[in-house]
PDB file of C-alpha atoms and ligand atoms in Angstrom:
ATOM      1  CA  MET D   1       0.090  -0.084   0.055  1.00  0.00           C
ATOM      2  CA  ASN D   2       2.947   2.333   0.854  1.00  0.00           C
ATOM      3  CA  ARG D   3       4.403   2.131  -2.617  1.00  0.00           C
ATOM      4  CA  ASN D   4       1.514   3.795  -3.607  1.00  0.00           C
ATOM      5  CA  ILE D   5       2.113   6.975  -2.104  1.00  0.00           C
ATOM      6  CA  PRO D   6       4.942   8.493  -4.247  1.00  0.00           C
ATOM      7  CA  PHE D   7       2.661   8.430  -7.280  1.00  0.00           C
ATOM      8  CA  PHE D   8      -0.252   9.370  -5.408  1.00  0.00           C
ATOM      9  CA  ASN D   9       2.172  12.376  -4.546  1.00  0.00           C
ATOM     10  CA  MET D  10       3.068  12.906  -8.000  1.00  0.00           C
ATOM     11  CA  ILE D  11      -0.089  12.783  -9.524  1.00  0.00           C
ATOM     12  CA  ILE D  12      -1.483  15.910  -6.847  1.00  0.00           C
ATOM     13  CA  ASN D  13       1.576  17.214  -7.654  1.00  0.00           C
ATOM     14  CA  ILE D  14       1.065  17.207 -11.483  1.00  0.00           C
ATOM     15  CA  LEU D  15      -2.844  18.664 -11.324  1.00  0.00           C
ATOM     16  CA  PHE D  16      -1.543  21.345  -8.412  1.00  0.00           C
ATOM     17  CA  PRO D  17       1.947  22.600  -9.247  1.00  0.00           C
ATOM     18  CA  HIS D  18       3.384  23.849  -6.284  1.00  0.00           C
ATOM     19  CA  ASN D  19       6.499  26.070  -5.607  1.00  0.00           C
ATOM     20  CA  CYS D  20       9.263  26.604  -3.274  1.00  0.00           C
ATOM     21  CA  ILE D  21       7.927  28.564  -0.353  1.00  0.00           C
ATOM     22  CA  PHE D  22      10.726  30.851  -0.134  1.00  0.00           C
ATOM     23  CA  CYS D  23      11.632  31.663  -3.571  1.00  0.00           C
ATOM     24  CA  ASP D  24       8.485  30.636  -5.336  1.00  0.00           C
ATOM     25  CA  ARG D  25      10.991  28.142  -7.763  1.00  0.00           C
ATOM     26  CA  LYS D  26       8.896  25.343  -9.438  1.00  0.00           C
ATOM     27  CA  LEU D  27       9.277  21.970  -7.502  1.00  0.00           C
ATOM     28  CA  SER D  28       9.671  18.911  -9.573  1.00  0.00           C
ATOM     29  CA  PHE D  29       6.571  16.623  -9.459  1.00  0.00           C
ATOM     30  CA  PHE D  30       8.228  14.122  -7.637  1.00  0.00           C
ATOM     31  CA  GLY D  31       8.726  13.868  -4.171  1.00  0.00           C
ATOM     32  CA  ASN D  32       6.899  15.886  -1.276  1.00  0.00           C
ATOM     33  CA  GLU D  33       8.903  19.125  -0.802  1.00  0.00           C
ATOM     34  CA  TYR D  34       8.143  22.868  -0.215  1.00  0.00           C
ATOM     35  CA  CYS D  35      11.417  23.940  -0.318  1.00  0.00           C
ATOM     36  CA  CYS D  36      13.597  23.709  -3.190  1.00  0.00           C
ATOM     37  CA  ASP D  37      17.160  22.266  -2.875  1.00  0.00           C
ATOM     38  CA  LYS D  38      19.148  25.788  -3.163  1.00  0.00           C
ATOM     39  CA  CYS D  39      17.223  27.414  -0.552  1.00  0.00           C
ATOM     40  CA  ARG D  40      17.302  24.357   1.902  1.00  0.00           C
ATOM     41  CA  GLU D  41      21.285  24.443   1.782  1.00  0.00           C
ATOM     42  CA  LYS D  42      20.812  28.660   2.203  1.00  0.00           C
ATOM     43  CA  ILE D  43      18.467  28.582   4.920  1.00  0.00           C
ATOM     44  CA  PHE D  44      18.828  25.726   6.980  1.00  0.00           C
ATOM     45  CA  LYS D  45      22.824  25.826   7.208  1.00  0.00           C
ATOM     46  CA  THR D  46      24.052  25.760  10.465  1.00  0.00           C
ATOM     47  CA  LYS D  47      27.504  26.517  11.745  1.00  0.00           C
ATOM     48  CA  GLU D  48      28.780  24.759  14.742  1.00  0.00           C
ATOM     49  CA  ASN D  49      30.429  27.088  17.551  1.00  0.00           C
ATOM     50  CA  GLU D  50      28.429  29.955  15.829  1.00  0.00           C
ATOM     51  CA  SER D  51      28.198  32.644  18.409  1.00  0.00           C
ATOM     52  CA  LYS D  52      24.957  34.091  19.336  1.00  0.00           C
ATOM     53  CA  CYS D  53      23.729  36.564  21.461  1.00  0.00           C
ATOM     54  CA  LEU D  54      22.598  35.691  24.989  1.00  0.00           C
ATOM     55  CA  ILE D  55      19.710  38.103  24.773  1.00  0.00           C
ATOM     56  CA  CYS D  56      18.197  38.443  21.010  1.00  0.00           C
ATOM     57  CA  GLY D  57      19.536  35.173  19.809  1.00  0.00           C
ATOM     58  CA  ARG D  58      20.982  36.711  16.558  1.00  0.00           C
ATOM     59  CA  LYS D  59      24.618  35.330  15.283  1.00  0.00           C
ATOM     60  CA  ILE D  60      27.461  37.513  16.573  1.00  0.00           C
ATOM     61  CA  GLY D  61      29.355  38.356  14.008  1.00  0.00           C
ATOM     62  CA  GLY D  62      33.249  39.744  14.289  1.00  0.00           C
ATOM     63  CA  TYR D  63      36.185  38.232  17.080  1.00  0.00           C
ATOM     64  CA  GLY D  64      36.368  38.668  20.400  1.00  0.00           C
ATOM     65  CA  ASN D  65      34.511  37.340  22.950  1.00  0.00           C
ATOM     66  CA  ASN D  66      31.119  39.447  22.951  1.00  0.00           C
ATOM     67  CA  LYS D  67      28.337  37.545  24.781  1.00  0.00           C
ATOM     68  CA  VAL D  68      25.560  40.063  23.355  1.00  0.00           C
ATOM     69  CA  CYS D  69      25.092  41.891  20.081  1.00  0.00           C
ATOM     70  CA  THR D  70      26.015  45.537  19.629  1.00  0.00           C
ATOM     71  CA  ASN D  71      22.529  46.601  19.283  1.00  0.00           C
ATOM     72  CA  CYS D  72      21.216  44.392  23.087  1.00  0.00           C
ATOM     73  CA  ALA D  73      24.084  46.093  24.204  1.00  0.00           C
ATOM     74  CA  LYS D  74      23.041  49.625  23.146  1.00  0.00           C
ATOM     75  CA  ASN D  75      19.567  49.599  23.999  1.00  0.00           C
ATOM     76  CA  ASN D  76      17.596  48.362  27.495  1.00  0.00           C
ATOM     77  CA  ILE D  77      16.179  45.116  26.208  1.00  0.00           C
ATOM     78  CA  HIS D  78      13.116  43.998  28.523  1.00  0.00           C
ATOM     79  CA  PHE D  79      13.039  40.798  27.390  1.00  0.00           C
ATOM     80  CA  ASP D  80      14.533  37.763  28.891  1.00  0.00           C
ATOM     81  CA  ALA D  81      15.786  35.851  25.684  1.00  0.00           C
ATOM     82  CA  SER D  82      14.658  35.516  22.250  1.00  0.00           C
ATOM     83  CA  TYR D  83      14.364  32.281  20.252  1.00  0.00           C
ATOM     84  CA  PRO D  84      14.628  33.006  16.211  1.00  0.00           C
ATOM     85  CA  CYS D  85      13.883  30.269  13.718  1.00  0.00           C
ATOM     86  CA  PHE D  86      16.102  31.737  10.576  1.00  0.00           C
ATOM     87  CA  GLU D  87      18.355  34.581   9.736  1.00  0.00           C
ATOM     88  CA  TYR D  88      16.461  36.977   7.269  1.00  0.00           C
ATOM     89  CA  SER D  89      17.593  36.357   3.963  1.00  0.00           C
ATOM     90  CA  GLU D  90      16.170  37.026   0.714  1.00  0.00           C
ATOM     91  CA  GLY D  91      13.986  33.722   0.921  1.00  0.00           C
ATOM     92  CA  VAL D  92      12.650  34.079   4.738  1.00  0.00           C
ATOM     93  CA  ARG D  93      12.010  37.820   3.306  1.00  0.00           C
ATOM     94  CA  ASN D  94       9.798  36.914   0.716  1.00  0.00           C
ATOM     95  CA  LEU D  95       8.145  34.041   2.702  1.00  0.00           C
ATOM     96  CA  ILE D  96       7.231  36.893   5.200  1.00  0.00           C
ATOM     97  CA  HIS D  97       5.966  39.237   2.262  1.00  0.00           C
ATOM     98  CA  LYS D  98       3.568  36.751   1.188  1.00  0.00           C
ATOM     99  CA  PHE D  99       2.378  35.568   4.577  1.00  0.00           C
ATOM    100  CA  LYS D 100       1.838  39.036   5.944  1.00  0.00           C
ATOM    101  CA  PHE D 101       0.913  41.467   2.074  1.00  0.00           C
ATOM    102  CA  ARG D 102      -0.680  38.633   0.078  1.00  0.00           C
ATOM    103  CA  LYS D 103      -2.910  37.150   2.137  1.00  0.00           C
ATOM    104  CA  GLN D 104      -1.282  33.654   1.317  1.00  0.00           C
ATOM    105  CA  MET D 105      -2.521  32.702   4.767  1.00  0.00           C
ATOM    106  CA  PHE D 106      -1.797  28.969   4.341  1.00  0.00           C
ATOM    107  CA  LEU D 107       1.665  29.845   5.083  1.00  0.00           C
ATOM    108  CA  ASN D 108       0.764  30.153   8.213  1.00  0.00           C
ATOM    109  CA  LYS D 109       1.374  26.214   8.673  1.00  0.00           C
ATOM    110  CA  TYR D 110       5.034  26.257   7.525  1.00  0.00           C
ATOM    111  CA  VAL D 111       6.243  29.294   9.763  1.00  0.00           C
ATOM    112  CA  SER D 112       4.495  27.993  12.691  1.00  0.00           C
ATOM    113  CA  ASP D 113       6.287  24.499  12.555  1.00  0.00           C
ATOM    114  CA  TYR D 114       9.586  25.824  11.559  1.00  0.00           C
ATOM    115  CA  MET D 115       9.516  28.139  14.829  1.00  0.00           C
ATOM    116  CA  ILE D 116       8.375  24.975  16.859  1.00  0.00           C
ATOM    117  CA  GLU D 117      10.985  23.168  15.718  1.00  0.00           C
ATOM    118  CA  ALA D 118      13.553  25.736  16.606  1.00  0.00           C
ATOM    119  CA  MET D 119      11.922  26.138  19.884  1.00  0.00           C
ATOM    120  CA  ASP D 120      12.410  22.434  20.843  1.00  0.00           C
ATOM    121  CA  ARG D 121      15.679  22.691  19.268  1.00  0.00           C
ATOM    122  CA  ALA D 122      16.872  25.747  21.781  1.00  0.00           C
ATOM    123  CA  GLY D 123      14.666  24.155  24.308  1.00  0.00           C
ATOM    124  CA  VAL D 124      12.363  27.442  25.229  1.00  0.00           C
ATOM    125  CA  PRO D 125      11.931  27.993  28.840  1.00  0.00           C
ATOM    126  CA  GLU D 126       8.388  26.978  30.430  1.00  0.00           C
ATOM    127  CA  TYR D 127       5.998  30.120  29.674  1.00  0.00           C
ATOM    128  CA  ASP D 128       2.409  29.797  31.066  1.00  0.00           C
ATOM    129  CA  PHE D 129       0.823  32.224  28.066  1.00  0.00           C
ATOM    130  CA  LEU D 130       1.537  33.312  24.671  1.00  0.00           C
ATOM    131  CA  VAL D 131       0.529  36.837  23.337  1.00  0.00           C
ATOM    132  CA  TYR D 132       1.400  38.704  19.662  1.00  0.00           C
ATOM    133  CA  PRO D 133       2.022  42.613  18.832  1.00  0.00           C
ATOM    134  CA  PRO D 134      -0.871  43.986  17.998  1.00  0.00           C
ATOM    135  CA  VAL D 135      -0.981  45.520  14.512  1.00  0.00           C
ATOM    136  CA  ASN D 136      -2.257  49.079  13.424  1.00  0.00           C
ATOM    137  CA  LEU D 137      -6.204  49.595  12.983  1.00  0.00           C
ATOM    138  CA  SER D 138      -6.169  50.822   9.343  1.00  0.00           C
ATOM    139  CA  THR D 139      -3.318  47.712   8.711  1.00  0.00           C
ATOM    140  CA  PHE D 140      -5.838  45.465  10.380  1.00  0.00           C
ATOM    141  CA  PHE D 141      -9.168  46.691   8.256  1.00  0.00           C
ATOM    142  CA  GLU D 142      -6.602  46.808   4.799  1.00  0.00           C
ATOM    143  CA  ARG D 143      -5.228  43.175   5.930  1.00  0.00           C
ATOM    144  CA  GLY D 144      -8.195  41.686   7.577  1.00  0.00           C
ATOM    145  CA  TYR D 145      -6.055  39.392   9.675  1.00  0.00           C
ATOM    146  CA  ASN D 146      -2.952  39.908  12.023  1.00  0.00           C
ATOM    147  CA  GLN D 147      -0.346  37.313  10.763  1.00  0.00           C
ATOM    148  CA  THR D 148       1.155  37.264  14.155  1.00  0.00           C
ATOM    149  CA  ARG D 149      -1.883  36.022  16.262  1.00  0.00           C
ATOM    150  CA  LEU D 150      -2.614  33.351  13.649  1.00  0.00           C
ATOM    151  CA  VAL D 151       1.108  31.612  14.433  1.00  0.00           C
ATOM    152  CA  ALA D 152       0.453  32.341  18.146  1.00  0.00           C
ATOM    153  CA  VAL D 153      -2.861  30.525  17.976  1.00  0.00           C
ATOM    154  CA  ARG D 154      -1.237  27.613  16.176  1.00  0.00           C
ATOM    155  CA  ILE D 155       2.106  27.269  18.634  1.00  0.00           C
ATOM    156  CA  GLY D 156      -0.005  27.385  21.557  1.00  0.00           C
ATOM    157  CA  LYS D 157      -2.167  24.636  20.237  1.00  0.00           C
ATOM    158  CA  HIS D 158       0.656  22.417  19.822  1.00  0.00           C
ATOM    159  CA  TYR D 159       2.153  23.003  23.289  1.00  0.00           C
ATOM    160  CA  LYS D 160      -1.309  22.955  24.764  1.00  0.00           C
ATOM    161  CA  LYS D 161      -0.642  26.798  26.258  1.00  0.00           C
ATOM    162  CA  LYS D 162      -3.294  29.418  25.881  1.00  0.00           C
ATOM    163  CA  VAL D 163      -2.952  32.031  23.665  1.00  0.00           C
ATOM    164  CA  LEU D 164      -3.679  35.922  25.589  1.00  0.00           C
ATOM    165  CA  LYS D 165      -5.845  37.087  22.698  1.00  0.00           C
ATOM    166  CA  GLY D 166      -6.164  40.888  22.233  1.00  0.00           C
ATOM    167  CA  ALA D 167      -3.987  40.756  25.704  1.00  0.00           C
ATOM    168  CA  ILE D 168      -1.959  43.465  24.245  1.00  0.00           C
ATOM    169  CA  VAL D 169      -3.101  46.604  22.728  1.00  0.00           C
ATOM    170  CA  LYS D 170      -2.009  50.285  21.294  1.00  0.00           C
ATOM    171  CA  THR D 171      -2.212  53.329  23.214  1.00  0.00           C
ATOM    172  CA  ARG D 172      -1.966  55.147  20.120  1.00  0.00           C
ATOM    173  CA  GLN D 173      -1.262  54.185  16.189  1.00  0.00           C
ATOM    174  CA  ASN D 174       2.267  55.072  15.558  1.00  0.00           C
ATOM    175  CA  PRO D 175       3.864  54.925  12.281  1.00  0.00           C
ATOM    176  CA  LYS D 176       4.774  51.401  11.261  1.00  0.00           C
ATOM    177  CA  GLN D 177       8.154  50.317  12.115  1.00  0.00           C
ATOM    178  CA  SER D 178       9.679  49.316   8.966  1.00  0.00           C
ATOM    179  CA  LEU D 179       9.775  53.130   7.709  1.00  0.00           C
ATOM    180  CA  MET D 180      12.230  53.918  10.960  1.00  0.00           C
ATOM    181  CA  THR D 181      15.668  53.955  11.104  1.00  0.00           C
ATOM    182  CA  LYS D 182      17.239  51.562  13.650  1.00  0.00           C
ATOM    183  CA  GLY D 183      17.963  54.239  16.126  1.00  0.00           C
ATOM    184  CA  MET D 184      14.408  55.690  15.840  1.00  0.00           C
ATOM    185  CA  ARG D 185      12.420  52.451  16.638  1.00  0.00           C
ATOM    186  CA  PHE D 186      12.999  52.270  20.195  1.00  0.00           C
ATOM    187  CA  ILE D 187      11.452  56.241  20.636  1.00  0.00           C
ATOM    188  CA  ASN D 188       8.836  55.384  17.882  1.00  0.00           C
ATOM    189  CA  VAL D 189       7.361  51.866  19.960  1.00  0.00           C
ATOM    190  CA  LYS D 190       8.032  53.778  23.793  1.00  0.00           C
ATOM    191  CA  GLY D 191       4.850  53.899  25.181  1.00  0.00           C
ATOM    192  CA  VAL D 192       2.922  52.152  22.670  1.00  0.00           C
ATOM    193  CA  PHE D 193       1.497  49.740  24.239  1.00  0.00           C
ATOM    194  CA  LYS D 194      -0.302  48.449  27.402  1.00  0.00           C
ATOM    195  CA  VAL D 195      -1.900  44.731  28.523  1.00  0.00           C
ATOM    196  CA  LYS D 196      -5.323  45.420  28.644  1.00  0.00           C
ATOM    197  CA  ARG D 197      -7.179  45.340  31.732  1.00  0.00           C
ATOM    198  CA  LYS D 198      -8.771  42.089  31.990  1.00  0.00           C
ATOM    199  CA  PHE D 199      -5.797  40.420  31.309  1.00  0.00           C
ATOM    200  CA  ARG D 200      -3.694  41.984  34.219  1.00  0.00           C
ATOM    201  CA  LYS D 201      -4.663  39.826  37.035  1.00  0.00           C
ATOM    202  CA  LEU D 202      -3.965  36.621  34.848  1.00  0.00           C
ATOM    203  CA  ILE D 203      -0.364  37.953  33.901  1.00  0.00           C
ATOM    204  CA  LYS D 204       1.043  38.548  37.645  1.00  0.00           C
ATOM    205  CA  GLY D 205       3.588  35.979  38.719  1.00  0.00           C
ATOM    206  CA  LYS D 206       3.435  34.155  35.005  1.00  0.00           C
ATOM    207  CA  ASN D 207       6.185  33.616  32.656  1.00  0.00           C
ATOM    208  CA  ILE D 208       5.112  34.989  28.867  1.00  0.00           C
ATOM    209  CA  LEU D 209       5.984  33.848  25.635  1.00  0.00           C
ATOM    210  CA  ILE D 210       5.584  36.708  22.467  1.00  0.00           C
ATOM    211  CA  VAL D 211       5.358  35.366  19.561  1.00  0.00           C
ATOM    212  CA  ASP D 212       6.407  37.704  16.336  1.00  0.00           C
ATOM    213  CA  ASP D 213       7.643  37.073  13.033  1.00  0.00           C
ATOM    214  CA  VAL D 214      10.516  39.749  12.378  1.00  0.00           C
ATOM    215  CA  MET D 215      12.918  40.509  14.938  1.00  0.00           C
ATOM    216  CA  THR D 216      15.399  43.910  13.601  1.00  0.00           C
ATOM    217  CA  THR D 217      16.521  45.670  17.056  1.00  0.00           C
ATOM    218  CA  GLY D 218      13.382  43.923  19.425  1.00  0.00           C
ATOM    219  CA  ALA D 219      12.401  47.410  20.111  1.00  0.00           C
ATOM    220  CA  THR D 220       8.585  46.022  19.735  1.00  0.00           C
ATOM    221  CA  ALA D 221       8.916  42.789  21.611  1.00  0.00           C
ATOM    222  CA  SER D 222      11.413  44.877  24.157  1.00  0.00           C
ATOM    223  CA  GLU D 223       8.871  47.375  24.805  1.00  0.00           C
ATOM    224  CA  ILE D 224       5.927  44.408  25.070  1.00  0.00           C
ATOM    225  CA  ALA D 225       7.778  42.810  27.264  1.00  0.00           C
ATOM    226  CA  GLY D 226       8.721  46.131  29.679  1.00  0.00           C
ATOM    227  CA  GLU D 227       4.611  46.399  29.817  1.00  0.00           C
ATOM    228  CA  LEU D 228       4.077  42.773  30.739  1.00  0.00           C
ATOM    229  CA  LYS D 229       6.906  43.098  33.550  1.00  0.00           C
ATOM    230  CA  LYS D 230       5.147  46.293  34.522  1.00  0.00           C
ATOM    231  CA  ASN D 231       2.286  43.931  35.178  1.00  0.00           C
ATOM    232  CA  GLY D 232       3.741  41.715  36.919  1.00  0.00           C
ATOM    233  CA  ALA D 233       4.991  39.037  34.488  1.00  0.00           C
ATOM    234  CA  LEU D 234       8.078  37.400  36.085  1.00  0.00           C
ATOM    235  CA  SER D 235       9.823  36.402  33.134  1.00  0.00           C
ATOM    236  CA  VAL D 236       9.394  37.160  29.472  1.00  0.00           C
ATOM    237  CA  TYR D 237      10.271  35.211  26.199  1.00  0.00           C
ATOM    238  CA  VAL D 238      10.024  35.868  22.451  1.00  0.00           C
ATOM    239  CA  ALA D 239       9.904  32.857  19.501  1.00  0.00           C
ATOM    240  CA  VAL D 240      10.386  35.053  16.187  1.00  0.00           C
ATOM    241  CA  PHE D 241      10.869  33.734  13.058  1.00  0.00           C
ATOM    242  CA  ALA D 242      13.159  35.489  11.496  1.00  0.00           C
ATOM    243  CA  VAL D 243      16.286  38.300  12.726  1.00  0.00           C
ATOM    244  CA  SER D 244      18.243  40.348  10.980  1.00  0.00           C
ATOM    245  CA  GLY D 245      21.706  40.009  10.882  1.00  0.00           C
ATOM    246  CA  GLU D 246      23.747  42.354  13.603  1.00  0.00           C
TER     247      GLU D 246
HETATM  248 ZN1   ZN A   1      13.808  27.243  -3.189  1.00  0.00          ZN
HETATM  249 ZN1   ZN A   2      21.182  40.545  20.366  1.00  0.00          ZN
END
């Protein structure tokens, strides 16, 4: 019976041709892959003994015995640790773009599953609840969904942990972080998030995991972590799909 499955896959692939989720290259009719060989080589490569920032988890370049990246050394980061899944390379950027701006919501499955694998590998500490950053109202109405909420729900389901939906809200509609220079990003999010009143009791004395898609400076996650801690959260960790280089 098993013998027939590859043939069945091939028929499905001929009827519904599929492309690499990272670079959109057409994939072969054979096999059951969603990533081309080139992307697999580039995106999944792991180097032994690579130094990572103890706070944000990004690769630390250069020489010396630095334990944190220049970004985390320069800024006051409020989360305890971050667990990135991939580096923000071209293919990863393309996937995120499709998931975020082109309504390709089916990509949630891949984003979440890759993140779960990375979290298992890294050994994320015990936590009680998941939260995700809110988007501006105009973005939400334009897009119709908040992609990080979809990811948080799928990850929460996998680990059987509760997602505090809508727990983090915006106090004002600030300009998009992507329009800001690195130096401006911490200023742009200052005081922009708060914990919704009905969740405040719940998070007291608890450990929280923030789920996000991309981390550049970590300003958003840090600001949310700071708010959670102000409301009594003990530790705040971050799981993020992609982190930019140092
Ligand atoms: Zn590819
Ligand atoms: Zn760092």
